[in-house]
Short mmCIF file of C-alpha atoms in Angstrom, two decimals:
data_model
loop_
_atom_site.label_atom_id
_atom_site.label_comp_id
_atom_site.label_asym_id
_atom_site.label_seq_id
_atom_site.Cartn_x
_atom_site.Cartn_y
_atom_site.Cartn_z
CA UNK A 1 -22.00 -12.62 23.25
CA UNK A 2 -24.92 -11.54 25.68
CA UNK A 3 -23.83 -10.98 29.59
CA UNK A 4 -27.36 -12.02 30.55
CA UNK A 5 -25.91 -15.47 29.39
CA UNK A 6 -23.18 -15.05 31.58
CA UNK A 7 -24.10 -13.11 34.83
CA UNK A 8 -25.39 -15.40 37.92
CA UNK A 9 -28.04 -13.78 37.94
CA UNK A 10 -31.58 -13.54 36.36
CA UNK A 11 -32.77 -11.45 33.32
CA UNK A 12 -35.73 -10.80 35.55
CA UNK A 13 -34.02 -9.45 38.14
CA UNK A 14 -31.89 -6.95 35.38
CA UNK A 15 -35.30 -5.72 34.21
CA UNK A 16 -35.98 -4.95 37.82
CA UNK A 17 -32.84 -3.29 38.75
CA UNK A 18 -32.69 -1.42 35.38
CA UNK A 19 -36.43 -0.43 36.20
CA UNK A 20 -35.52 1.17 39.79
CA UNK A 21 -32.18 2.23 39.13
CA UNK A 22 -31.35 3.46 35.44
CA UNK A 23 -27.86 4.05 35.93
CA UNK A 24 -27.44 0.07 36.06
CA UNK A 25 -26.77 -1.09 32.52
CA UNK A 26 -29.91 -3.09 31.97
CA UNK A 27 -28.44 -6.53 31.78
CA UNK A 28 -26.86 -6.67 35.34
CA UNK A 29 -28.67 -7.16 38.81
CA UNK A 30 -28.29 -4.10 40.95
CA UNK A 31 -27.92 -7.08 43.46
CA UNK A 32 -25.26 -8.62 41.54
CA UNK A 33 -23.26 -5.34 40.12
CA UNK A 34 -20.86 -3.40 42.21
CA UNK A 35 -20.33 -0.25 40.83
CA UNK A 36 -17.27 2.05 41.89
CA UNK A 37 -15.81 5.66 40.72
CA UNK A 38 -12.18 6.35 42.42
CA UNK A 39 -11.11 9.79 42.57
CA UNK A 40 -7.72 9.78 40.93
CA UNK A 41 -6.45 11.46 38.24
CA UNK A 42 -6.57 8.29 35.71
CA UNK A 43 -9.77 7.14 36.52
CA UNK A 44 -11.77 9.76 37.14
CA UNK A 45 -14.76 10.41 35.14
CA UNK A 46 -14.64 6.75 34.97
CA UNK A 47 -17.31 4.18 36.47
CA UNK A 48 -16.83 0.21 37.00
CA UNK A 49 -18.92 -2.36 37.07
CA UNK A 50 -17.98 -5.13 38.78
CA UNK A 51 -19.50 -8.12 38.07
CA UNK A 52 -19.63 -12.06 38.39
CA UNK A 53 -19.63 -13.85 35.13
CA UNK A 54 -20.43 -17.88 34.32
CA UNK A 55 -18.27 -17.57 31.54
CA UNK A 56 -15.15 -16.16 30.19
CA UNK A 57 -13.81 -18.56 27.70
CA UNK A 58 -15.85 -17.22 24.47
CA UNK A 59 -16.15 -19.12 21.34
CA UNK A 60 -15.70 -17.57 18.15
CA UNK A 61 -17.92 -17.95 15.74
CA UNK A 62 -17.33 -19.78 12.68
CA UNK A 63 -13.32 -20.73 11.30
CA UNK A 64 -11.08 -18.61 12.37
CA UNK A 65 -7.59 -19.26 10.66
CA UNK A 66 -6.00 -17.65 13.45
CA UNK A 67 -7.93 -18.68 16.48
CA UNK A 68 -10.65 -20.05 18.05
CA UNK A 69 -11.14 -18.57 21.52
CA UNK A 70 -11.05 -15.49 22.75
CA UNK A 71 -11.21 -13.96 26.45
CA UNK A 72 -12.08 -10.77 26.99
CA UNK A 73 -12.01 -9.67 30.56
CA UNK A 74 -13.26 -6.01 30.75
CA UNK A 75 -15.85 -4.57 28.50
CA UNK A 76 -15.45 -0.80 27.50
CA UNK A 77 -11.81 0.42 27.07
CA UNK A 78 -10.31 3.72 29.11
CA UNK A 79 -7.89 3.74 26.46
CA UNK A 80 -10.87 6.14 24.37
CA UNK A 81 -9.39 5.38 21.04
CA UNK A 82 -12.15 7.09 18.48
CA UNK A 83 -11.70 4.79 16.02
CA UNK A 84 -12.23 1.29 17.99
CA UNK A 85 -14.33 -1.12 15.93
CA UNK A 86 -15.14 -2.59 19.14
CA UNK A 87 -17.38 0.36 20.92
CA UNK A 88 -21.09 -1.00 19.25
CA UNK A 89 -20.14 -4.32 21.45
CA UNK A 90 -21.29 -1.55 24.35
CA UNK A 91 -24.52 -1.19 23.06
CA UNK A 92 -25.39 -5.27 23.92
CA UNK A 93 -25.02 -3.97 27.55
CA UNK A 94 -27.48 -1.47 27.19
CA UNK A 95 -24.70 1.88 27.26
CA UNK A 96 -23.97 3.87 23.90
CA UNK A 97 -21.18 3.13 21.89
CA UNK A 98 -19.11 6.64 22.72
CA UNK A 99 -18.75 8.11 25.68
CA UNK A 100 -20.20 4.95 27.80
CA UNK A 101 -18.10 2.85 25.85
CA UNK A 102 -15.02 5.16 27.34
CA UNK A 103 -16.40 5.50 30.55
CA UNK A 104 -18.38 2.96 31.81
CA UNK A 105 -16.15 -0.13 31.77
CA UNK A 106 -17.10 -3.57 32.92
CA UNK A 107 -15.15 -6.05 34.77
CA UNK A 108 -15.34 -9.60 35.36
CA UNK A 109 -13.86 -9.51 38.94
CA UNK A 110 -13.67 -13.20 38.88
CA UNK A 111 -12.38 -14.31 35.61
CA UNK A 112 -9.75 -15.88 36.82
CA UNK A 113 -11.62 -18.37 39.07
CA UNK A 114 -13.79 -18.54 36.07
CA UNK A 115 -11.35 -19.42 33.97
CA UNK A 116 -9.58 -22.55 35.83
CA UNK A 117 -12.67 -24.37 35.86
CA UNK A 118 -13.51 -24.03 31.90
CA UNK A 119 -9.61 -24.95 31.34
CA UNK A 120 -10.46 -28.21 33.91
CA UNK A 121 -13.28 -29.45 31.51
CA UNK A 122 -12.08 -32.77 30.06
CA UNK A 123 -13.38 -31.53 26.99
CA UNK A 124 -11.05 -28.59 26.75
CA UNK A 125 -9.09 -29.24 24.21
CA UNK A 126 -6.07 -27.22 24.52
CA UNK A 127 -7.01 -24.21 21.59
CA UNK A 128 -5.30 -21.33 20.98
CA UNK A 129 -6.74 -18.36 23.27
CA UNK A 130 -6.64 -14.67 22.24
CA UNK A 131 -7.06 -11.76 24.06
CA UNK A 132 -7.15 -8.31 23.17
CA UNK A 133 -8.78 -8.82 20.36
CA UNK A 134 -11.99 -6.85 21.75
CA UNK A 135 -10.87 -4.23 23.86
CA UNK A 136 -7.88 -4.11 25.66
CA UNK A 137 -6.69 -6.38 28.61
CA UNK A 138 -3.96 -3.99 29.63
CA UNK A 139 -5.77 -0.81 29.80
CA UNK A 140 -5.30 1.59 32.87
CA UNK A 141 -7.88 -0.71 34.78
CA UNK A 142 -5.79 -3.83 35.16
CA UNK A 143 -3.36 -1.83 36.57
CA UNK A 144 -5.92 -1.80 39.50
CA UNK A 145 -8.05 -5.27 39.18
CA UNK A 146 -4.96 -7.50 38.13
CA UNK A 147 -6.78 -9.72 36.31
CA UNK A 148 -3.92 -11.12 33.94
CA UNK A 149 -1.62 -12.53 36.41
CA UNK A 150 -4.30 -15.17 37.09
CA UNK A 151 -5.66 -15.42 33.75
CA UNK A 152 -1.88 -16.19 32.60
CA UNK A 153 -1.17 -18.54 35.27
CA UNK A 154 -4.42 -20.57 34.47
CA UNK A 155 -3.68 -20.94 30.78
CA UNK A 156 -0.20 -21.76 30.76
CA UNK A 157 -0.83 -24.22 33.98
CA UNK A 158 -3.30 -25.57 31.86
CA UNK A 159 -1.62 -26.23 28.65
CA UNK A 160 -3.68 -23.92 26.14
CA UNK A 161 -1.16 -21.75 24.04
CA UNK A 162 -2.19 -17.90 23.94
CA UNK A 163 -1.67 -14.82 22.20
CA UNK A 164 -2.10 -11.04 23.52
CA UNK A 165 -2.71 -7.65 21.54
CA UNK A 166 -2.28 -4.76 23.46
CA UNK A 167 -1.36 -0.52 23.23
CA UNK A 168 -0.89 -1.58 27.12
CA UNK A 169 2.90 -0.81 28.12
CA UNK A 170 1.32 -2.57 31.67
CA UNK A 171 2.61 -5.72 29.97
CA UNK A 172 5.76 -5.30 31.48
CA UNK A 173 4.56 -6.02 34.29
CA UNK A 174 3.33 -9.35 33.91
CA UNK A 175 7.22 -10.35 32.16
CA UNK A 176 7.97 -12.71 34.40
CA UNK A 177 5.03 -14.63 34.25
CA UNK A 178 4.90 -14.22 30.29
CA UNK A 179 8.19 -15.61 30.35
CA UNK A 180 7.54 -18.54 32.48
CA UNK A 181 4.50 -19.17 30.46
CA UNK A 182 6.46 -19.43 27.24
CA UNK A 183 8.65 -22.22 28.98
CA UNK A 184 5.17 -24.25 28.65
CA UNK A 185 3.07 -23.39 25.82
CA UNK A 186 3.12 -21.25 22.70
CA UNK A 187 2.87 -17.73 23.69
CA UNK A 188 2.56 -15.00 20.75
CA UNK A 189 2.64 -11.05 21.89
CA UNK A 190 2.30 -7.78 19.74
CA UNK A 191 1.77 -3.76 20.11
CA UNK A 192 -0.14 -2.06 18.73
CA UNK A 193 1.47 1.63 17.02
CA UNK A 194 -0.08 3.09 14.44
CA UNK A 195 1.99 6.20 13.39
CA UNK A 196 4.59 8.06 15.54
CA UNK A 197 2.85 11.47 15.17
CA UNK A 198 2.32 12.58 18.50
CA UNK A 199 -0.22 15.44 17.66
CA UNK A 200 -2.75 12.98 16.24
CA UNK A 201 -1.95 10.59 19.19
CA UNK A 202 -3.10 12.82 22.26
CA UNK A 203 -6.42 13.40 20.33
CA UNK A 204 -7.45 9.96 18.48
CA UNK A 205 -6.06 7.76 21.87
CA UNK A 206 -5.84 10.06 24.35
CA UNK A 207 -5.60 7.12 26.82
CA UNK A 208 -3.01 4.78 25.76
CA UNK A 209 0.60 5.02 26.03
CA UNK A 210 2.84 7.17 23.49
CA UNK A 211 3.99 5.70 20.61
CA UNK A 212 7.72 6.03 21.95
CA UNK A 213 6.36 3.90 25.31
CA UNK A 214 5.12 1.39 23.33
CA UNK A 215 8.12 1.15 20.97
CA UNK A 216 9.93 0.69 24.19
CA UNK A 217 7.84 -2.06 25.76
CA UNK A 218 8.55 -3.77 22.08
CA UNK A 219 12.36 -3.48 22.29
CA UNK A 220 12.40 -4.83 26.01
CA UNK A 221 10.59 -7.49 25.11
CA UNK A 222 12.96 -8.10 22.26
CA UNK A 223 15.55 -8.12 24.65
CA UNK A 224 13.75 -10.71 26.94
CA UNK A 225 13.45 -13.15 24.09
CA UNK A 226 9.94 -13.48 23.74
CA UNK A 227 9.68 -11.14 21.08
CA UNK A 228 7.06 -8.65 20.18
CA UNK A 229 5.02 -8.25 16.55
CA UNK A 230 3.44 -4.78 15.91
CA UNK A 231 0.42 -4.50 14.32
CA UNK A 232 0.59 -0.79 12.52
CA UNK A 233 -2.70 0.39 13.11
CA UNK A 234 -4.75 1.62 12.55
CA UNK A 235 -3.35 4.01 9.82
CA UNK A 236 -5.22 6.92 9.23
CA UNK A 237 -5.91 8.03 5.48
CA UNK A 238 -4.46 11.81 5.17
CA UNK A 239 -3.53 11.82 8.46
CA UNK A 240 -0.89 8.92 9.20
CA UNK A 241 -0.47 7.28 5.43
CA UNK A 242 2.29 10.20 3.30
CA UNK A 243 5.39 7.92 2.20
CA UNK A 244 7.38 9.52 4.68
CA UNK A 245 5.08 8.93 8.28
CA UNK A 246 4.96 4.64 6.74
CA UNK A 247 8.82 4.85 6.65
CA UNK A 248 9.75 6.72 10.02
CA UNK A 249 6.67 4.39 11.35
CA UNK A 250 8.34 1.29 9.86
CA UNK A 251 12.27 2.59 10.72
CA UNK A 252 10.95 2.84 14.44
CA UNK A 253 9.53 -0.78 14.46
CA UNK A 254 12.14 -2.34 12.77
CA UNK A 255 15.02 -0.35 15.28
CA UNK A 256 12.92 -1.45 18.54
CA UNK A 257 13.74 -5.07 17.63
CA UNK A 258 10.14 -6.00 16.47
CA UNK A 259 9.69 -9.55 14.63
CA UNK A 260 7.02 -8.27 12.32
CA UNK A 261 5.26 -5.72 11.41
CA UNK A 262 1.27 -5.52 9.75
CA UNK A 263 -0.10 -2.39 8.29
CA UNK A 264 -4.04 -2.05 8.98
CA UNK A 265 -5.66 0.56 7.51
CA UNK A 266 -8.65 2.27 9.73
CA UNK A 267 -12.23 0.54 9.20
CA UNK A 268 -14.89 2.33 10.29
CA UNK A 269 -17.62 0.11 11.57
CA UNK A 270 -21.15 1.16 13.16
CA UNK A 271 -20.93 2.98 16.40
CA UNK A 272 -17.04 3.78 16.24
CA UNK A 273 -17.96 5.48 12.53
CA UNK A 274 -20.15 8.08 14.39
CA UNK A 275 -17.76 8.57 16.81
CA UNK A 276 -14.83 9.08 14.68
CA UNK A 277 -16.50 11.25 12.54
CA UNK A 278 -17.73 13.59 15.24
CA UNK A 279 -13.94 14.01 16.04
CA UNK A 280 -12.71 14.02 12.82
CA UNK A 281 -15.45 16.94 12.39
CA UNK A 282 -14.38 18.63 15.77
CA UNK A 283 -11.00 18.44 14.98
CA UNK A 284 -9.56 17.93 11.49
CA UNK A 285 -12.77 19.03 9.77
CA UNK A 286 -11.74 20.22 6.45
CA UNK A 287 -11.34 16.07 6.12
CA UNK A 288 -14.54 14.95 6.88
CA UNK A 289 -15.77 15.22 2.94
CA UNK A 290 -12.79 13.48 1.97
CA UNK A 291 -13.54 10.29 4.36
CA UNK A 292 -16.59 10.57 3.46
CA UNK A 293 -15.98 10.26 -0.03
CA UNK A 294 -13.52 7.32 0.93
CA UNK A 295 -15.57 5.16 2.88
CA UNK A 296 -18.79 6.02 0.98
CA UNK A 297 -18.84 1.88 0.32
CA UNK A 298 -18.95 0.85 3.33
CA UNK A 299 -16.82 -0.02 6.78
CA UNK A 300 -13.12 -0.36 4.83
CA UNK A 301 -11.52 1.97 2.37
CA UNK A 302 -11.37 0.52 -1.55
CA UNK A 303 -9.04 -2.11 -2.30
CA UNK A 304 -6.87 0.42 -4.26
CA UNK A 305 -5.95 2.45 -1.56
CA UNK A 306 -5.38 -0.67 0.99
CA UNK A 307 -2.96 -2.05 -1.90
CA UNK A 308 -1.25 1.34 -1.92
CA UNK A 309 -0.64 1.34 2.17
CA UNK A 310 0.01 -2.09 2.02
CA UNK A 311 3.21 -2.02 -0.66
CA UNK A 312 4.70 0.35 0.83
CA UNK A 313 5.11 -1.10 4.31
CA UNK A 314 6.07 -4.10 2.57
CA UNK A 315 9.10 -2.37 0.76
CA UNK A 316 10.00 -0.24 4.20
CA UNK A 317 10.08 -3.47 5.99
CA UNK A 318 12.21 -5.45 3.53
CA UNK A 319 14.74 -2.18 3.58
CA UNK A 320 14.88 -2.51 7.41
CA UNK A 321 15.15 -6.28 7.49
CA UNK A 322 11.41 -6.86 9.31
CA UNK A 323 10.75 -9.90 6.48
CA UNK A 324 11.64 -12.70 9.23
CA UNK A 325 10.71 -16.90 8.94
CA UNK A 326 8.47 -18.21 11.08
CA UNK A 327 9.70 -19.19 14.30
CA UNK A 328 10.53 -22.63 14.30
CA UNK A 329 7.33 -25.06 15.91
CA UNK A 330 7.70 -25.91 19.60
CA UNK A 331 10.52 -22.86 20.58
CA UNK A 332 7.42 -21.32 22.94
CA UNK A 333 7.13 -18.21 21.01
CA UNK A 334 5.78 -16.69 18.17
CA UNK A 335 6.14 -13.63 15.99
CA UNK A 336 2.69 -12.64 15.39
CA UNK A 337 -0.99 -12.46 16.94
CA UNK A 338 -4.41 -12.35 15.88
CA UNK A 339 -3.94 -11.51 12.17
CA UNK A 340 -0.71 -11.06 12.59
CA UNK A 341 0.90 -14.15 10.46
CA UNK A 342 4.81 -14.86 9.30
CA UNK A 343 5.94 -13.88 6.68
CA UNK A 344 4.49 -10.22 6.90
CA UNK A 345 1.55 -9.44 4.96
CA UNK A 346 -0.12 -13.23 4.83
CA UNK A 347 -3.59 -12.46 3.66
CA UNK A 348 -5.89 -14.75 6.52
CA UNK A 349 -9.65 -14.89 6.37
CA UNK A 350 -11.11 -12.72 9.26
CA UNK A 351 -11.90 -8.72 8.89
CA UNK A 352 -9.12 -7.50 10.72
CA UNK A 353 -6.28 -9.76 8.74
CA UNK A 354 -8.39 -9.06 5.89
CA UNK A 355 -8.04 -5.36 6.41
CA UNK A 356 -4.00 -6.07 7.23
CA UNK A 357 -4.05 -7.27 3.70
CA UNK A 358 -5.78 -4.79 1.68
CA UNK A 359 -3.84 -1.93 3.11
CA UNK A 360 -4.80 1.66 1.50
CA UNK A 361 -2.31 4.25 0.42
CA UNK A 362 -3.85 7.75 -0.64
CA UNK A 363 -1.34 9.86 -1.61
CA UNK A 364 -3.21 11.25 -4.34
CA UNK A 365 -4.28 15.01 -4.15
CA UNK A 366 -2.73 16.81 -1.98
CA UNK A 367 -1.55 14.17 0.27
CA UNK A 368 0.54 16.25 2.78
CA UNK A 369 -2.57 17.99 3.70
CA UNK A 370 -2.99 17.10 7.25
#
């Protein structure tokens, strides 16, 4: 996706402002763009972009098994998590794909609005919508813009099911209307918690939630009914993966009353590679030449070790009862999102489920070295 396609107005007018002004990212119209810093603790260092767009219903390309919309209504994530495969999206927008990425966040101010009349179309056709599936839709900004209330009202009044992925414990807030929702059309949640190490947490997402939060948010929404999937990931090779961190990882999950649970092993895609390894280097750096070694191939780890990971979640979650049928067709809810299928484990086509399926487990070599 391009945001010159979807900003009101002109590419000319971007050069222009981009030209005169080079803290505008060079695809938005000074005249267009509000930009805003506020001066509290969770935003600061933090800039915003608020802008109009034409468009927030986004096709995806090709045949995705899982879905075949997605809506993504901020671009950059204050969550800062170094691994995101997301963060060379940034560099469409004219920013950099690390600290910009963290930093400089966009926001469709008028997605909602946006969003009603694409749902209107008589050529809608009532497809499943995903969000979350960029960057995050409850990072710490909604908790100022609000732009899910209205984006959840406009699906569910419209009839399209939906599904949302999210380290965002902000969730909670939106409950009732989640709830209401599911009264109408499909609606599939899950969390995601990669390991419950709290060490590597406050360094590789320093802006999310804690694990235990989001083990929380999973358990009330357990309680509400709607249910919550988790999507274990990403699981970090020599960091998160030893037999023992997959099992108290997997006990957790299973005890907060999750329906599911889908290991994915860390990928390590331009722009969030980089970044990774330039904290990896800064901060666990006796492991750089064993990533490196790891994910010499490419953007995933070899099959062997994603088999590994991915066999031994399997056993932990048949030992704490997380193997669970699908939820029966028209009930409102579902048990998984994204590449998260029932039962556990389904191998699916895109790179994330792929990923999901492959899981790597490297307990070779000293593999309590962290």
């Amino acid at each position: 996706m391009r945001w010159s396609g979807q900003l009101i107005s002109g590419n000319t007018d971007a050069a222009e402002a981009s030209a005169s002004n080079p803290t505008q990212p060079g695809l938005f119209a000074a005249s267009e763009t509000v930009v805003r810093t506020f001066d509290t603790p969770g935003f600061r260092g933090a800039t915003f972009y608020e802008v109009h767009a034409k468009s927030v219903l986004n096709k995806v390309p090709g045949s995705s098994p899982m879905f075949g919309w997605t809506i993504n209504p901020y671009r950059g994530c204050g969550h800062r998590c170094v691994y995101c495969f997301a963060r060379q999206t940034h560099t469409y927008l004219d920013f950099d794909a690390g600290l910009d990425f963290d930093t400089r966040i966009v926001v469709k101010v008028n997605a909602s609005e946006v969003l009603r009349r694409e749902l209107a179309r008589p050529s809608w056709r009532r497809e499943s919508v995903a969000m979350g599936t960029n960057v995050d839709c409850y990072q710490r900004a909604e908790g100022r813009y609000r732009l899910m209330p209205g984006i959840i009202e406009a699906l569910a009044g419209s009839g399209t099911p939906f599904s949302i992925l999210t380290k965002g414990t902000l969730m909670l807030r939106d409950l009732p209307l989640l709830e209401a929702a599911a009264r109408d059309v499909p609606v599939q949640l899950a969390m995601s918690i990669g390991s419950l190490d709290e060490s590597v947490w406050r360094t590789v997402e320093p802006g999310t939630p804690s694990p235990a939060r989001r083990l929380d948010t999973v358990r009330t929404l357990a309680d509400s009914g709607l249910g919550c999937s988790v999507l274990m990931a990403p699981i970090l090779p020599f960091l998160t993966d030893s037999p023992e961190q997959l099992r108290a990882t997997v006990a957790a999950i299973a005890d907060a009353g999750a329906r599911s649970v889908t290991p994915i092993v860390l990928h390590l895609r331009t722009g969030a590679r980089e970044w990774y390894y330039e904290w990896l280097q800064a901060t666990y750096p006796r492991l750089v030449p064993r990533y490196r070694a790891l994910y010499r191939d490419g953007a995933y780890a070899p099959s062997w070790y994603q088999d590994r990971i991915t066999s031994a979640v399997r056993e932990y979650a048949k030992a704490y009862g997380l193997v669970r049928p699908k939820a029966p067709a028209g009930t409102g809810t579902g048990s998984g999102v994204g590449p998260i299928e029932e039962p556990n484990f389904r191998k699916v086509g895109n790179p994330t489920a792929r990923a999901a399926e492959t899981q790597p487990a490297l307990w070779e070599e000293d593999e309590n070295e962290n």
